């Protein structure tokens, strides 16, 4: 997993987003055990407390759950994962439209660009 962090956002929130992306994309399947806090901290090159905070956010959002002696697991609720996927997709669209607006592209131009890109696909 890519763990390059930006300076414009807290590391724990970037961890939360990357782990969410890993869950919704199927890297971590529903019901699968997540690596331990220590393992994730070593892999990402951050402090365990930072990973703990990110995982607490994921628990609060219902994407993971804890079993006291067994660790953390991805939720088995596929609709919860699908909702998270839709939220991420909506954020991507919002960011894209914002960037296009900065370039001075209007709605019709954006649609034409997207349609042209779609026609290029095999």
PDB file of C-alpha atoms in Angstrom:
ATOM      1  CA  UNK A   1       0.000   0.000   0.000  1.00  0.00           C
ATOM      2  CA  UNK A   2       1.185   3.539  -0.762  1.00  0.00           C
ATOM      3  CA  UNK A   3       2.050   5.311   2.471  1.00  0.00           C
ATOM      4  CA  UNK A   4       3.415   8.600   1.121  1.00  0.00           C
ATOM      5  CA  UNK A   5       1.901  11.286   3.317  1.00  0.00           C
ATOM      6  CA  UNK A   6       1.165  14.889   2.388  1.00  0.00           C
ATOM      7  CA  UNK A   7       1.729  17.875   4.667  1.00  0.00           C
ATOM      8  CA  UNK A   8      -1.696  19.437   4.040  1.00  0.00           C
ATOM      9  CA  UNK A   9      -3.688  16.973   6.163  1.00  0.00           C
ATOM     10  CA  UNK A  10      -3.107  15.142   9.473  1.00  0.00           C
ATOM     11  CA  UNK A  11      -1.441  11.766   9.039  1.00  0.00           C
ATOM     12  CA  UNK A  12      -4.146   9.914  10.977  1.00  0.00           C
ATOM     13  CA  UNK A  13      -6.837  11.188   8.583  1.00  0.00           C
ATOM     14  CA  UNK A  14      -4.715  10.146   5.587  1.00  0.00           C
ATOM     15  CA  UNK A  15      -4.353   6.703   7.180  1.00  0.00           C
ATOM     16  CA  UNK A  16      -8.107   6.559   7.698  1.00  0.00           C
ATOM     17  CA  UNK A  17      -8.697   7.423   4.053  1.00  0.00           C
ATOM     18  CA  UNK A  18      -6.139   4.918   2.731  1.00  0.00           C
ATOM     19  CA  UNK A  19      -7.504   2.121   4.907  1.00  0.00           C
ATOM     20  CA  UNK A  20     -11.048   2.996   3.815  1.00  0.00           C
ATOM     21  CA  UNK A  21      -9.913   2.846   0.188  1.00  0.00           C
ATOM     22  CA  UNK A  22      -8.301  -0.543   0.853  1.00  0.00           C
ATOM     23  CA  UNK A  23     -11.553  -1.834   2.336  1.00  0.00           C
ATOM     24  CA  UNK A  24     -13.856  -0.541  -0.405  1.00  0.00           C
ATOM     25  CA  UNK A  25     -11.523  -1.743  -3.163  1.00  0.00           C
ATOM     26  CA  UNK A  26     -11.386  -5.245  -1.698  1.00  0.00           C
ATOM     27  CA  UNK A  27      -7.752  -5.272  -0.572  1.00  0.00           C
ATOM     28  CA  UNK A  28      -9.227  -6.073   2.836  1.00  0.00           C
ATOM     29  CA  UNK A  29     -12.296  -8.248   2.283  1.00  0.00           C
ATOM     30  CA  UNK A  30     -15.452  -8.196   4.432  1.00  0.00           C
ATOM     31  CA  UNK A  31     -14.784 -10.123   7.638  1.00  0.00           C
ATOM     32  CA  UNK A  32     -11.014 -10.164   7.087  1.00  0.00           C
ATOM     33  CA  UNK A  33      -8.660  -9.530   9.989  1.00  0.00           C
ATOM     34  CA  UNK A  34      -6.640  -6.328   9.666  1.00  0.00           C
ATOM     35  CA  UNK A  35      -2.933  -6.213  10.444  1.00  0.00           C
ATOM     36  CA  UNK A  36      -2.161  -5.243  14.035  1.00  0.00           C
ATOM     37  CA  UNK A  37      -1.613  -1.630  15.063  1.00  0.00           C
ATOM     38  CA  UNK A  38       2.110  -2.286  15.364  1.00  0.00           C
ATOM     39  CA  UNK A  39       2.308  -3.962  11.957  1.00  0.00           C
ATOM     40  CA  UNK A  40       0.475  -1.077  10.280  1.00  0.00           C
ATOM     41  CA  UNK A  41       2.625   1.485  12.127  1.00  0.00           C
ATOM     42  CA  UNK A  42       5.855  -0.171  10.985  1.00  0.00           C
ATOM     43  CA  UNK A  43       4.570  -0.544   7.415  1.00  0.00           C
ATOM     44  CA  UNK A  44       3.434   3.096   7.240  1.00  0.00           C
ATOM     45  CA  UNK A  45       6.399   4.471   9.187  1.00  0.00           C
ATOM     46  CA  UNK A  46       4.256   6.232  11.792  1.00  0.00           C
ATOM     47  CA  UNK A  47       3.664   5.988  15.526  1.00  0.00           C
ATOM     48  CA  UNK A  48       1.263   3.298  16.786  1.00  0.00           C
ATOM     49  CA  UNK A  49      -0.907   5.976  18.433  1.00  0.00           C
ATOM     50  CA  UNK A  50      -1.470   7.534  14.994  1.00  0.00           C
ATOM     51  CA  UNK A  51      -2.633   4.185  13.603  1.00  0.00           C
ATOM     52  CA  UNK A  52      -4.797   3.661  16.686  1.00  0.00           C
ATOM     53  CA  UNK A  53      -6.557   6.966  16.065  1.00  0.00           C
ATOM     54  CA  UNK A  54      -7.199   6.090  12.397  1.00  0.00           C
ATOM     55  CA  UNK A  55      -8.595   2.682  13.340  1.00  0.00           C
ATOM     56  CA  UNK A  56     -10.808   4.291  15.986  1.00  0.00           C
ATOM     57  CA  UNK A  57     -12.249   6.507  13.224  1.00  0.00           C
ATOM     58  CA  UNK A  58     -12.922   3.426  11.083  1.00  0.00           C
ATOM     59  CA  UNK A  59     -14.636   1.742  14.037  1.00  0.00           C
ATOM     60  CA  UNK A  60     -16.762   4.821  14.631  1.00  0.00           C
ATOM     61  CA  UNK A  61     -17.746   4.764  10.949  1.00  0.00           C
ATOM     62  CA  UNK A  62     -18.671   1.075  11.226  1.00  0.00           C
ATOM     63  CA  UNK A  63     -16.124  -0.189   8.702  1.00  0.00           C
ATOM     64  CA  UNK A  64     -14.149  -2.204  11.241  1.00  0.00           C
ATOM     65  CA  UNK A  65     -14.880  -3.795  14.582  1.00  0.00           C
ATOM     66  CA  UNK A  66     -12.735  -5.064  17.447  1.00  0.00           C
ATOM     67  CA  UNK A  67     -12.681  -8.415  19.109  1.00  0.00           C
ATOM     68  CA  UNK A  68     -10.913  -8.006  22.415  1.00  0.00           C
ATOM     69  CA  UNK A  69      -8.299 -10.732  22.072  1.00  0.00           C
ATOM     70  CA  UNK A  70      -8.363 -11.331  18.312  1.00  0.00           C
ATOM     71  CA  UNK A  71      -7.791  -7.852  16.837  1.00  0.00           C
ATOM     72  CA  UNK A  72      -9.720  -5.753  14.363  1.00  0.00           C
ATOM     73  CA  UNK A  73     -11.784  -7.023  11.467  1.00  0.00           C
ATOM     74  CA  UNK A  74     -13.454  -5.479   8.435  1.00  0.00           C
ATOM     75  CA  UNK A  75     -17.214  -5.333   8.802  1.00  0.00           C
ATOM     76  CA  UNK A  76     -19.210  -8.075   7.151  1.00  0.00           C
ATOM     77  CA  UNK A  77     -21.926  -5.554   6.282  1.00  0.00           C
ATOM     78  CA  UNK A  78     -21.438  -5.169   2.524  1.00  0.00           C
ATOM     79  CA  UNK A  79     -23.935  -2.284   2.350  1.00  0.00           C
ATOM     80  CA  UNK A  80     -21.803  -0.344   4.867  1.00  0.00           C
ATOM     81  CA  UNK A  81     -18.769  -0.861   2.629  1.00  0.00           C
ATOM     82  CA  UNK A  82     -20.761   0.130  -0.465  1.00  0.00           C
ATOM     83  CA  UNK A  83     -21.920   3.333   1.262  1.00  0.00           C
ATOM     84  CA  UNK A  84     -18.304   4.181   2.125  1.00  0.00           C
ATOM     85  CA  UNK A  85     -17.357   3.549  -1.508  1.00  0.00           C
ATOM     86  CA  UNK A  86     -20.075   5.922  -2.700  1.00  0.00           C
ATOM     87  CA  UNK A  87     -18.904   8.614  -0.242  1.00  0.00           C
ATOM     88  CA  UNK A  88     -15.328   8.302  -1.530  1.00  0.00           C
ATOM     89  CA  UNK A  89     -16.518   8.399  -5.145  1.00  0.00           C
ATOM     90  CA  UNK A  90     -18.566  11.508  -4.395  1.00  0.00           C
ATOM     91  CA  UNK A  91     -15.483  13.183  -2.899  1.00  0.00           C
ATOM     92  CA  UNK A  92     -13.473  12.305  -6.026  1.00  0.00           C
ATOM     93  CA  UNK A  93     -16.146  13.797  -8.275  1.00  0.00           C
ATOM     94  CA  UNK A  94     -16.324  16.928  -6.139  1.00  0.00           C
ATOM     95  CA  UNK A  95     -12.522  17.337  -6.272  1.00  0.00           C
ATOM     96  CA  UNK A  96     -12.506  16.751 -10.032  1.00  0.00           C
ATOM     97  CA  UNK A  97     -15.226  19.310 -10.668  1.00  0.00           C
ATOM     98  CA  UNK A  98     -13.458  21.819  -8.442  1.00  0.00           C
ATOM     99  CA  UNK A  99     -10.200  21.377 -10.347  1.00  0.00           C
ATOM    100  CA  UNK A 100     -11.995  21.673 -13.689  1.00  0.00           C
ATOM    101  CA  UNK A 101     -13.672  24.883 -12.517  1.00  0.00           C
ATOM    102  CA  UNK A 102     -10.224  26.281 -11.621  1.00  0.00           C
ATOM    103  CA  UNK A 103      -9.212  25.607 -15.219  1.00  0.00           C
ATOM    104  CA  UNK A 104     -12.250  27.521 -16.398  1.00  0.00           C
ATOM    105  CA  UNK A 105     -14.056  24.474 -17.768  1.00  0.00           C
ATOM    106  CA  UNK A 106     -17.822  24.694 -17.721  1.00  0.00           C
ATOM    107  CA  UNK A 107     -20.304  21.874 -17.329  1.00  0.00           C
ATOM    108  CA  UNK A 108     -20.618  21.213 -21.066  1.00  0.00           C
ATOM    109  CA  UNK A 109     -16.837  21.109 -21.525  1.00  0.00           C
ATOM    110  CA  UNK A 110     -16.440  18.627 -18.676  1.00  0.00           C
ATOM    111  CA  UNK A 111     -19.168  16.386 -20.100  1.00  0.00           C
ATOM    112  CA  UNK A 112     -17.597  16.534 -23.574  1.00  0.00           C
ATOM    113  CA  UNK A 113     -14.187  15.627 -22.141  1.00  0.00           C
ATOM    114  CA  UNK A 114     -15.616  12.679 -20.242  1.00  0.00           C
ATOM    115  CA  UNK A 115     -17.583  11.440 -23.232  1.00  0.00           C
ATOM    116  CA  UNK A 116     -14.519  11.733 -25.440  1.00  0.00           C
ATOM    117  CA  UNK A 117     -12.479   9.749 -22.934  1.00  0.00           C
ATOM    118  CA  UNK A 118     -15.165   7.063 -22.741  1.00  0.00           C
ATOM    119  CA  UNK A 119     -15.209   6.688 -26.529  1.00  0.00           C
ATOM    120  CA  UNK A 120     -11.411   6.136 -26.521  1.00  0.00           C
ATOM    121  CA  UNK A 121     -11.728   3.125 -24.193  1.00  0.00           C
ATOM    122  CA  UNK A 122     -11.692  -0.313 -25.849  1.00  0.00           C
TER     123      UNK A 122
END
